[in-house]
Coordinates of C-alpha atoms in Angstrom, one line a residue:
X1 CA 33.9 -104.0 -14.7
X2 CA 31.9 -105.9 -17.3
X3 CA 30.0 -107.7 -14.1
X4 CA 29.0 -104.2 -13.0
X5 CA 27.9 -103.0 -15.9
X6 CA 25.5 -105.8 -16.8
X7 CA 24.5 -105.3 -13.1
X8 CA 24.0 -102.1 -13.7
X9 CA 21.9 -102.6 -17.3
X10 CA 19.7 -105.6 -15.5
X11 CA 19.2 -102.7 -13.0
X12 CA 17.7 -100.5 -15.5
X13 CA 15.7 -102.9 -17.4
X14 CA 14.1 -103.8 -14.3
X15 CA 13.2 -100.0 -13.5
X16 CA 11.8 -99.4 -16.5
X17 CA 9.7 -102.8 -16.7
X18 CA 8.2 -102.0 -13.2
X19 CA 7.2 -98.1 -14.8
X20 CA 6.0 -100.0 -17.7
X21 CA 3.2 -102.5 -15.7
X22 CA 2.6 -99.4 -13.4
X23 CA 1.4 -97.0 -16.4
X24 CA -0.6 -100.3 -17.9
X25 CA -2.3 -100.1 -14.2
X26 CA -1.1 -103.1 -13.1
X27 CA 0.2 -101.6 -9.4
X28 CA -2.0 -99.6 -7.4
X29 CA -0.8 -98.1 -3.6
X30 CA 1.9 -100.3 -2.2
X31 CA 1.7 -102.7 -4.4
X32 CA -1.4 -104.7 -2.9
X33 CA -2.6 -107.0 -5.7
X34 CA -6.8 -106.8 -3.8
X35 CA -6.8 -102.9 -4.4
X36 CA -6.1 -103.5 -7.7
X37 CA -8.9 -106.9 -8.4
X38 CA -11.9 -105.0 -6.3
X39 CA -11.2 -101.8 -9.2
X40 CA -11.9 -104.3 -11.1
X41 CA -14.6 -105.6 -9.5
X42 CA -16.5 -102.4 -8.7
X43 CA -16.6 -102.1 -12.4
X44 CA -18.6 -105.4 -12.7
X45 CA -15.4 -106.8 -14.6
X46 CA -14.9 -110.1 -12.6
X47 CA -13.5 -111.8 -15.4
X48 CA -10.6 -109.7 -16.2
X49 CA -10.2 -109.6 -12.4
X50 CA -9.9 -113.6 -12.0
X51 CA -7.2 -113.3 -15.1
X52 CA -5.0 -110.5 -13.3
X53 CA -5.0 -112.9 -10.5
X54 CA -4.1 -116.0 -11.9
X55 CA -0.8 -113.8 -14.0
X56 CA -0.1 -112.6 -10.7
X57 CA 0.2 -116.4 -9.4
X58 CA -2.7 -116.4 -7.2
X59 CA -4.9 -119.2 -7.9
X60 CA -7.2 -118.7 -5.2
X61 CA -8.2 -115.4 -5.7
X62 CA -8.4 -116.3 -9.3
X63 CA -11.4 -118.3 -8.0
X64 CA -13.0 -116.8 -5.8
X65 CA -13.6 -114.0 -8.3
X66 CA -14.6 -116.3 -10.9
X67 CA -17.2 -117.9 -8.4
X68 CA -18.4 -113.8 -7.4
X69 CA -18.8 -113.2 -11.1
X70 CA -21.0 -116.1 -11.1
X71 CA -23.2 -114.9 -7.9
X72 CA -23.7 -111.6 -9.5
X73 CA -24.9 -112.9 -13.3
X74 CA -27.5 -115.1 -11.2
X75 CA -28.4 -112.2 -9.1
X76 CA -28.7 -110.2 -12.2
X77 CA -31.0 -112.7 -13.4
X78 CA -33.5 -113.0 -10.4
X79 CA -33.8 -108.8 -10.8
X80 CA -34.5 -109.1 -14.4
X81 CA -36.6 -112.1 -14.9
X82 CA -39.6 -109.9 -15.3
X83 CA -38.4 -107.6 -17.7
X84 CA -35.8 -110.3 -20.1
X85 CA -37.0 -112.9 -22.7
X86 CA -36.8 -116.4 -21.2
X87 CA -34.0 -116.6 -24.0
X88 CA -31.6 -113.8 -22.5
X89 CA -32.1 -115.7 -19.0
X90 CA -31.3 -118.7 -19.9
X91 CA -28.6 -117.0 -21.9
X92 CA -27.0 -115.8 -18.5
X93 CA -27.7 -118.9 -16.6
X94 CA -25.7 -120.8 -19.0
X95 CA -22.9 -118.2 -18.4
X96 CA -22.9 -118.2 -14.4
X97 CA -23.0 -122.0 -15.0
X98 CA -19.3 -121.3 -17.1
X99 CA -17.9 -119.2 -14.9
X100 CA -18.2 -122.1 -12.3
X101 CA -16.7 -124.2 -14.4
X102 CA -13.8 -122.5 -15.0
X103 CA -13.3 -121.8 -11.6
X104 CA -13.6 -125.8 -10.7
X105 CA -10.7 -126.2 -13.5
X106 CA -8.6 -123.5 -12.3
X107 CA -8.7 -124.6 -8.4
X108 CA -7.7 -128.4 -10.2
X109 CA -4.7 -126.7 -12.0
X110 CA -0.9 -128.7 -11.4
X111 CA 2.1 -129.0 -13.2
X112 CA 4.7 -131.7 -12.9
X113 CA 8.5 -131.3 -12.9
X114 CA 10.1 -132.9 -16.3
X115 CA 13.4 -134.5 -16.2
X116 CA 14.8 -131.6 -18.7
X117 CA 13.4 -128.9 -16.5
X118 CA 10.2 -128.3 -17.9
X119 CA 7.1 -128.4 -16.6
X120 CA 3.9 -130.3 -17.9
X121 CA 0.2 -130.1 -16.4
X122 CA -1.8 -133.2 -16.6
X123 CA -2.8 -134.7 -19.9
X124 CA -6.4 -135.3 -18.0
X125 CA -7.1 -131.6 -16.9
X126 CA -5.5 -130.9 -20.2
X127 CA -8.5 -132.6 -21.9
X128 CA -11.0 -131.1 -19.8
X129 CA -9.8 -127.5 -20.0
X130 CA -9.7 -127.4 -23.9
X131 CA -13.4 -129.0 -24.0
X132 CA -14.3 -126.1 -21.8
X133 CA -12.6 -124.0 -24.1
X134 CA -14.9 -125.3 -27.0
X135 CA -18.2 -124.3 -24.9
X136 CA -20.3 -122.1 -26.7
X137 CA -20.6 -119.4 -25.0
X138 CA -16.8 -119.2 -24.7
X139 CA -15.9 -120.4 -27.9
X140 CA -13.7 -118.1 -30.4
X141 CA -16.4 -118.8 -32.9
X142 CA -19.3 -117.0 -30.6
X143 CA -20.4 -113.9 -32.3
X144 CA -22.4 -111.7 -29.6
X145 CA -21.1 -113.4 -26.1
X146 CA -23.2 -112.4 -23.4
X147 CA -20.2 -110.7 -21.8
X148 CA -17.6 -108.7 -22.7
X149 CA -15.1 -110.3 -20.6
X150 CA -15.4 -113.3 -22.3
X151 CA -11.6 -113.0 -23.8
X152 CA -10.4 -112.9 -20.6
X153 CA -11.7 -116.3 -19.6
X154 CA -9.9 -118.0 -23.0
X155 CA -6.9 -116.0 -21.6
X156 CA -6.9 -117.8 -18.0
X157 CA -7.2 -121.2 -19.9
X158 CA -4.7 -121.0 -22.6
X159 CA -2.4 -119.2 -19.8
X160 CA -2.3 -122.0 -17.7
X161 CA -2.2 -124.4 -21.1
X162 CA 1.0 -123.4 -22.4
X163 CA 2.8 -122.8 -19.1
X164 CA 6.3 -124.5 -20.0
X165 CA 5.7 -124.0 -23.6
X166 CA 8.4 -122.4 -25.7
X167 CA 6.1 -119.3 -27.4
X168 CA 3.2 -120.7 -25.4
X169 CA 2.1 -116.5 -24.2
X170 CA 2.2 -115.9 -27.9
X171 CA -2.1 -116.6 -28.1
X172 CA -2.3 -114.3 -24.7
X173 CA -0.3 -111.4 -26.0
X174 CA -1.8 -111.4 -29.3
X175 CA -5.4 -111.9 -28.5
X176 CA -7.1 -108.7 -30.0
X177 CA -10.4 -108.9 -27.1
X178 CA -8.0 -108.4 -24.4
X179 CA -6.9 -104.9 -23.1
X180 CA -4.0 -103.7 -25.2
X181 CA -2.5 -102.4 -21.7
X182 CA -3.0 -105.8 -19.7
X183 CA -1.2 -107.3 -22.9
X184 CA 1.6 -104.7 -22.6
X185 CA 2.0 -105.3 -18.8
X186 CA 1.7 -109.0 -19.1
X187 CA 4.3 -109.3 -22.1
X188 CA 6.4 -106.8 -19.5
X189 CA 6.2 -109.2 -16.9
X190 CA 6.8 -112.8 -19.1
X191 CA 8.2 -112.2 -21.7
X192 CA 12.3 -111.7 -22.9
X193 CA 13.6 -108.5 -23.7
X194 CA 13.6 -109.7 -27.7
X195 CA 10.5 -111.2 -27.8
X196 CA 9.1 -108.1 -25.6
X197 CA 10.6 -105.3 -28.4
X198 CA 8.9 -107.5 -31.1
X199 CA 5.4 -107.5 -29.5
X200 CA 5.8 -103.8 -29.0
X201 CA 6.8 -103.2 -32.7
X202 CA 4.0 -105.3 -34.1
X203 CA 1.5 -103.7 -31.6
X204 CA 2.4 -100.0 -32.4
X205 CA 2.4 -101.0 -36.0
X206 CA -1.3 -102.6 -35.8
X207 CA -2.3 -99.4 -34.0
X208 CA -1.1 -97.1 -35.9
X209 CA -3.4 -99.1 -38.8
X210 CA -6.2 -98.9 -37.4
X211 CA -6.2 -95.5 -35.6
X212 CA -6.3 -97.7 -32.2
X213 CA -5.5 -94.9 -29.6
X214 CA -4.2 -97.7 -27.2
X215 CA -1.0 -97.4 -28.6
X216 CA -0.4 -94.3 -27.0
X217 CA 0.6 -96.6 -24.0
X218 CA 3.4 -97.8 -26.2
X219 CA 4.3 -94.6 -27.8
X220 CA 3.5 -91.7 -25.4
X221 CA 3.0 -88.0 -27.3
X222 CA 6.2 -88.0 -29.3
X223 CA 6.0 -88.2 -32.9
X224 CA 4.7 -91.2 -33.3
X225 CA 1.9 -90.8 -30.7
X226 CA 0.9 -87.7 -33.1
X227 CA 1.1 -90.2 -35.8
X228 CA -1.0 -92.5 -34.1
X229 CA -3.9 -89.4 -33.6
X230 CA -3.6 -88.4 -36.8
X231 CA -4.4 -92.1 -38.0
X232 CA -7.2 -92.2 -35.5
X233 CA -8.9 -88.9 -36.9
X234 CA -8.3 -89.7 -40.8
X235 CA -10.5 -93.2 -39.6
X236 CA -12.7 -91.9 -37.6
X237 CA -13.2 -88.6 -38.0
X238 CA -13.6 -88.0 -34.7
X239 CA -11.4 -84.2 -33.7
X240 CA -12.7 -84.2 -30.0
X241 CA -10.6 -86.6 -28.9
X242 CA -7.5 -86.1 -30.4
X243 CA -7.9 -82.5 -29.4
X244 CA -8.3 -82.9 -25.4
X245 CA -5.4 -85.3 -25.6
X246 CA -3.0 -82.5 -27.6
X247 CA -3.9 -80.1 -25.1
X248 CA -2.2 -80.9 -22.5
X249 CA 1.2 -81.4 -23.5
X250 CA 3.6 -79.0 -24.9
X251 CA 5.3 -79.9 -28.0
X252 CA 9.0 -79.1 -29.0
X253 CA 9.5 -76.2 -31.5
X254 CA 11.8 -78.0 -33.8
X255 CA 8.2 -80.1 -34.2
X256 CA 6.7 -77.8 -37.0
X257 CA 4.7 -80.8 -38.5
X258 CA 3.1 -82.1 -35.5
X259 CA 2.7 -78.8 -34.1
X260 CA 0.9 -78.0 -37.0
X261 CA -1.2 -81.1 -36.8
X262 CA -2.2 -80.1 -32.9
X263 CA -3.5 -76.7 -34.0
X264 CA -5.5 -77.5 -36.9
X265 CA -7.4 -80.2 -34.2
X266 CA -7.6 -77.3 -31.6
X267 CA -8.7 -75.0 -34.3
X268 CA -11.3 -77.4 -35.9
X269 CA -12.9 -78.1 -32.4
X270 CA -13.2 -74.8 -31.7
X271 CA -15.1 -73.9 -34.8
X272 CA -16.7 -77.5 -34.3
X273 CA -18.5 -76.5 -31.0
X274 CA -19.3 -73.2 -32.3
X275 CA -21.2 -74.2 -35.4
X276 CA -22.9 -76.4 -32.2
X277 CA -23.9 -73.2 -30.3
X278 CA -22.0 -74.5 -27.8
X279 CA -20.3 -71.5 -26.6
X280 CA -20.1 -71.8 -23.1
X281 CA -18.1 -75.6 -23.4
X282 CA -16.0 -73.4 -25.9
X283 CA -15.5 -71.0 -23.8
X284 CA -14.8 -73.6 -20.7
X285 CA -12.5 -75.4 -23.0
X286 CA -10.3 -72.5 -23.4
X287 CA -10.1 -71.2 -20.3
X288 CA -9.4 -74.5 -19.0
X289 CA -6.2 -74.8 -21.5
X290 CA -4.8 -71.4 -20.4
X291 CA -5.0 -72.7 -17.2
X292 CA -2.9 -75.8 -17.7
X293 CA -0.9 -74.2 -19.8
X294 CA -0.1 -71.9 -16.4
X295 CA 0.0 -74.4 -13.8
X296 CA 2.9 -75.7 -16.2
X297 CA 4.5 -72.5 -16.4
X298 CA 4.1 -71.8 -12.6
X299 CA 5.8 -76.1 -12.4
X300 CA 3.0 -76.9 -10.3
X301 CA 3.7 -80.4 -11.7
X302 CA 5.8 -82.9 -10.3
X303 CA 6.8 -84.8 -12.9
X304 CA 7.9 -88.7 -12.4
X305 CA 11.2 -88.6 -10.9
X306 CA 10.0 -86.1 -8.0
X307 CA 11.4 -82.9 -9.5
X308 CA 9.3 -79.6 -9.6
X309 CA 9.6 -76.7 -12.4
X310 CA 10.4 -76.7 -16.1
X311 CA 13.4 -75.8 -18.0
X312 CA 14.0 -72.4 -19.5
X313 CA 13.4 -73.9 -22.8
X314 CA 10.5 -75.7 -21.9
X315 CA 9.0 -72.1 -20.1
X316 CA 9.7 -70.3 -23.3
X317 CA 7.4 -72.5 -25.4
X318 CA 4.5 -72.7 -22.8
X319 CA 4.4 -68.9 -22.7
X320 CA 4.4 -69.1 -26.5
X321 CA 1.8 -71.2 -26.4
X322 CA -0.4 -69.2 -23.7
X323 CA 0.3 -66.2 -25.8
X324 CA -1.3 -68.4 -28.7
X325 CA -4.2 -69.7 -26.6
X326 CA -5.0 -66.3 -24.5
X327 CA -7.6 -64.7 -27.0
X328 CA -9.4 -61.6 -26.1
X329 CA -13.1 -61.2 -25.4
X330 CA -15.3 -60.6 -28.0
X331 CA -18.8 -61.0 -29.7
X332 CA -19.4 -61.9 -32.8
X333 CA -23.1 -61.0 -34.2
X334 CA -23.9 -62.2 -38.3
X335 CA -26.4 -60.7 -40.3
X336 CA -29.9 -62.0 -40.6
X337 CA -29.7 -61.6 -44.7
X338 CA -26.3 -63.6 -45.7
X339 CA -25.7 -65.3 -42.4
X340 CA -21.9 -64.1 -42.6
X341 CA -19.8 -63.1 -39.9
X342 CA -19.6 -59.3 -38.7
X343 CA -16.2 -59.7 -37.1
X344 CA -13.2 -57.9 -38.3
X345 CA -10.9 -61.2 -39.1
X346 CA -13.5 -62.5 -41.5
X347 CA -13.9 -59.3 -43.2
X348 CA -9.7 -59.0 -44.0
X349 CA -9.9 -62.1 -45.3
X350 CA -11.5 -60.6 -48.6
X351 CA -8.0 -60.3 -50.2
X352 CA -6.9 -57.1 -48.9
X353 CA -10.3 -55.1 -49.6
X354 CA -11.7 -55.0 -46.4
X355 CA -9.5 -52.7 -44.7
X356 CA -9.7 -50.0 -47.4
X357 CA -13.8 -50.4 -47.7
X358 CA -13.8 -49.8 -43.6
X359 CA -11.5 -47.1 -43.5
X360 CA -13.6 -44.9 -46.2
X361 CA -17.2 -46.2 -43.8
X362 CA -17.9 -43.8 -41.1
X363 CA -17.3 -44.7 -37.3
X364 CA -20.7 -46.4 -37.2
X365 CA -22.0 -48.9 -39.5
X366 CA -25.3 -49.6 -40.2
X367 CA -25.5 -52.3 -42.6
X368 CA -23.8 -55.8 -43.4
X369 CA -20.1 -55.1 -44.9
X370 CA -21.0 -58.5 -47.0
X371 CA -24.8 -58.1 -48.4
X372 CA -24.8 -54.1 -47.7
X373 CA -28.3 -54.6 -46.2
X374 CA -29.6 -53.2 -42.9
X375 CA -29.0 -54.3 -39.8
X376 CA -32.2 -54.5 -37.2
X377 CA -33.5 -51.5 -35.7
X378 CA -33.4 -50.8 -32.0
X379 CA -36.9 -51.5 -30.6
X380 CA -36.5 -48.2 -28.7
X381 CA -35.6 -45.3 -31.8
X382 CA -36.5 -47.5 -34.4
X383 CA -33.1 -46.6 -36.5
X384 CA -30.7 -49.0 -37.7
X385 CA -28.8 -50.7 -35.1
X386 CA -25.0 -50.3 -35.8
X387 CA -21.8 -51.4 -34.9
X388 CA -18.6 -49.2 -34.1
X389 CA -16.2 -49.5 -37.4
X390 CA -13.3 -51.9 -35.6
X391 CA -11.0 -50.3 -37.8
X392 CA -11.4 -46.7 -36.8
X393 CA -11.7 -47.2 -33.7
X394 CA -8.3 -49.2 -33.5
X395 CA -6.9 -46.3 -35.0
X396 CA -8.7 -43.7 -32.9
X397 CA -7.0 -45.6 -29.6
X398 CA -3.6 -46.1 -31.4
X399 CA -3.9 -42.2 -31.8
X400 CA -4.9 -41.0 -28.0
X401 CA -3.0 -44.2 -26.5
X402 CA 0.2 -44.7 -27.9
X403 CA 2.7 -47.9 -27.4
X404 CA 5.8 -46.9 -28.6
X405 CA 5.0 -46.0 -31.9
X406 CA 6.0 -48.9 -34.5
X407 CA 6.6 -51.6 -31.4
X408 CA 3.1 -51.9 -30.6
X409 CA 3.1 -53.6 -34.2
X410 CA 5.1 -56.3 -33.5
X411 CA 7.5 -58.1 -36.0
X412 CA 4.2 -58.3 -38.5
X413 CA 4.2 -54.1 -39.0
X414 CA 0.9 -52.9 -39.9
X415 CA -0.4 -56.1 -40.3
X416 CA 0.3 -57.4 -37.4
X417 CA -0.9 -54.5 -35.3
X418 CA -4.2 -55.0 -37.2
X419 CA -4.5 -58.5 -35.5
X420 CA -4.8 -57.2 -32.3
X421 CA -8.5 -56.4 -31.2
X422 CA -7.6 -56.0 -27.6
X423 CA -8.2 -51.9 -27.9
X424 CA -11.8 -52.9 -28.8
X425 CA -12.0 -53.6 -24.9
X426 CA -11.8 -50.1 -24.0
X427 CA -15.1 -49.2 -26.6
X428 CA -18.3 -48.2 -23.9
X429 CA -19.9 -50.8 -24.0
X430 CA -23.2 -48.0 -24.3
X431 CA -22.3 -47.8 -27.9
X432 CA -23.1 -51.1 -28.4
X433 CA -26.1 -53.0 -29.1
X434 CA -27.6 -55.9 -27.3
X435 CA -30.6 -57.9 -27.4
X436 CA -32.4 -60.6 -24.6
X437 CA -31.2 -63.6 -25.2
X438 CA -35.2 -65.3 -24.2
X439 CA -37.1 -63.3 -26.6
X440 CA -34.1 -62.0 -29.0
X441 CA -35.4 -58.2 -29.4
X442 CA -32.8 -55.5 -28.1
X443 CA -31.6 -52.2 -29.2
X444 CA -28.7 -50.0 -28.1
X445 CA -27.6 -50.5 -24.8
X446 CA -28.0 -46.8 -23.5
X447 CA -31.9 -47.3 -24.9
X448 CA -32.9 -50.4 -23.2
X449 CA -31.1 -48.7 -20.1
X450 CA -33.4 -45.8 -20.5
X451 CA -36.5 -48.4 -21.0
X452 CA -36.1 -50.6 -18.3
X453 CA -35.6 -48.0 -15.4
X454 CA -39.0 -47.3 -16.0
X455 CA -40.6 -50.7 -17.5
X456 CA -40.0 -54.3 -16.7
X457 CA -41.2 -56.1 -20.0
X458 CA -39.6 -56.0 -23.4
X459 CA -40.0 -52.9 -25.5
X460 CA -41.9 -54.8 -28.9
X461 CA -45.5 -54.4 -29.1
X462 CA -47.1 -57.6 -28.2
X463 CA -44.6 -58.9 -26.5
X464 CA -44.6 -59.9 -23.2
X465 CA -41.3 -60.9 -21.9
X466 CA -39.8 -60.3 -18.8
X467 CA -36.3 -59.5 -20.2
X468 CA -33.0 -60.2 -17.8
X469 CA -30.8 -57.7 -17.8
X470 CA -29.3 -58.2 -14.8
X471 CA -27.6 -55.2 -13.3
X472 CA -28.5 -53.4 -16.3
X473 CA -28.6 -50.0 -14.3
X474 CA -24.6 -50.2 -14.2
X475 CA -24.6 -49.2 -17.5
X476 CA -24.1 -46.0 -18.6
X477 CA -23.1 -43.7 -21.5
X478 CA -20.4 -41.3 -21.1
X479 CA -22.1 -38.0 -20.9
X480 CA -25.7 -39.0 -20.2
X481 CA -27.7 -38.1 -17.2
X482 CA -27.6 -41.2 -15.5
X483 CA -24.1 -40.6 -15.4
X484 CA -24.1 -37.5 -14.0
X485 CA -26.0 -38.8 -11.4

């Protein structure tokens, strides 16, 4: 029985080492190791490519990359010759020049069987591979290397170095320039299961330092991963990011911290790309959520192990997250005096005074509820442009259309019911104003449908432009003529 179970526990371990180097992107369809070195490749990476090889045990592809790397820099250098400083190409020469070298020492590579078991390259190619390690351009000690994949050529050296060494992977796993995820596959694929939970423990904890989202290889979006983006945006500042990653997962209820964490990003991008006068990436970003958030209601995800749908209690906190996310149309217009907001949630902010100043105001207002100055006048009568009262005509719809009575207010009461603009939907839109968004002059909307039945440039003296109002002629004001039509 204890056989089995070790079996069995060997078994596991295995699983989850092959998931492991599969989520670093070490294993692409069927396992073919060329799929995954042209990626690489096609990216102009040929170094990392040759070092992917030579983990994988395959010398000779190690070297032919090495030597492609090498016919693309010169290439590079023939195109540019014209345009670079005789420095820079001389720069690159000296590196194509490297990257043959390398591949000489690689294709010279052999290890010796010791008595004890070990195994021991040459002490000569030993010599010669450290002096190539002590090259300039390749050297530890070279600020600005012409290439970026520079680390990865130390890596193939010091790899085949300290094969048979007892902590000889310790300089691959722990070199900073390499990919945190081709250092978590590789210390999945050579390492021990000790020494693999104490790379993993130091990596997360450097990550989590220095706000490096890599670790969420390690961590995934559990607590810690929320950890790790809340690390990243207190170094960074930077909310984007750690917002489109929160998106898309659903977190736990019994969460409250890092749920709370997740909105405030959402929240704080939102009003980021507002204050941008990005509204239409706004807008795209939150229609694109509520759409995830569906397709994960609906379980049009297959998840790892093959199986379709969600759990009840996973359903129950999508749909309270859709009910969160699914906000109502709206416009919000500020006034050209104070710059403040005209929309009903800023104005019950003002510690309860709001709601009793708009419920004394008549159906229509005509001038800022912040400065009490004028709004602009319709370009058509000339009078005041005004806005319907949201909170008389919530009560006016509550009054013809009711829900149930005290139901339609939720668990909040009054309150609550007062957080719901979706009866401001069913307003005519006629009653409105609106304005062209080329040459910003408007009026009310029944006006400018009046105007433009009958003219096709903007109603302001002097001004000449040809406004878009599309399909304006669908408009129409209950009772008018046009109606009746």
């Amino acid at each position: 029985f204890k056989g089995s179970y070790m079996r069995y526990r060997c078994f596991c371990f295995a699983t989850l080492i092959r998931a492991a180097i599969n989520a670093c992107g070490w294993t692409k369809k069927y396992g073919v190791l060329r799929d995954l070195l042209e990626e690489c490749e096609s990216h102009g990476a040929f170094e990392r490519s040759a070092a992917l090889a030579i983990w994988h045990g395959d010398i000779g592809e190690c070297v032919a990359a090495l030597q492609r790397g090498a016919e693309e820099v010169r290439a590079l250098v023939q195109d540019t010759s014209n345009h670079q400083s005789s420095h820079a190409n001389h720069n690159l020469e000296t590196y194509a020049e490297t990257l043959n070298l390398i591949a000489i020492c690689v294709a010279g590579f052999n290890v010796t069987n010791c008595a004890d078991g070990t195994m021991k390259s040459s002490p000569v190619w030993s010599n010669a591979c450290e002096s190539l390690l002590r090259r300039p351009d390749i050297s530890e000690t070279v600020k600005s290397p012409p290439s970026i994949g520079v680390p990865y050529l130390r890596a193939i050296c010091t790899f085949l170095l300290n094969i048979g060494q007892v902590k000889g992977f310790n300089q691959t796993i722990y070199d900073d320039g390499l990919s945190l995820a081709d250092r978590v596959a590789f210390a999945c694929r050579f390492l021990s299961r000790t020494d693999l939970r104490a790379f993993l423990d130091t990596s997360l904890r450097k990550c989590l330092k220095t706000g490096n989202l890599e670790g969420l290889l390690i961590t995934g979006l559990d607590k810690r991963g929320i950890g790790l983006l809340q690390s990243y945006v207190d170094r960074y500042s930077d909310v984007q990011s750690t917002a489109l990653i929160s998106c898309r997962v659903v977190l736990p209820t019994e969460w409250a911290a890092e749920r709370r964490a997740c909105t405030e990003w959402l929240d704080s991008y939102r009003m980021l790309l507002n204050n941008w006068q990005m509204w239409h990436s706004r807008a795209a970003f939150d229609v694109g959520r509520c759409d995830h958030l569906r397709r994960l209601k609906g379980g049009t995800f297959q998840s790892s192990g093959g199986r379709r749908g969600v759990s009840t209690k996973k359903q129950f906190q999508i749909e309270n997250e859709l009910s969160q996310s699914n906000f109502p149309p709206q416009l919000w217009a500020r006034c050209n005096y104070c710059n403040s907001s005209l929309s009903l949630s800023k104005l019950r902010r003002q510690e309860g005074i709001a709601n009793s100043w708009l419920s004394r105001q008549k159906p229509v207002l005509t001038c800022c509820p912040q400065c009490k100055k004028p709004l602009p006048r319709c370009s058509i009568c000339l009078l005041s442009m005004g806005c319907l009262n949201p909170y008389m005509e919530l009560q006016r719809e509550r009054n013809q259309y009711p829900r149930g009575g005290m139901t339609m207010m939720g668990a909040g009461g009054m309150q609550g019911s007062m957080e719901d603009l979706s009866g401001l939907a069913n307003i005519p839109f006629a009653e409105w104003f609106t304005w062209c968004m080329r040459c910003k002059h408007g009026g009310h909307a029944h006006h400018l449908v009046g105007w433009f039945t009958k003219h096709s440039t903007c109603a302001v003296s002097g001004c000449d432009c040809r406004c878009q109002f599309d399909g304006i002629e669908k408009l129409c004001r209950p009772g008018s003529s046009t109606n009746r039509d």
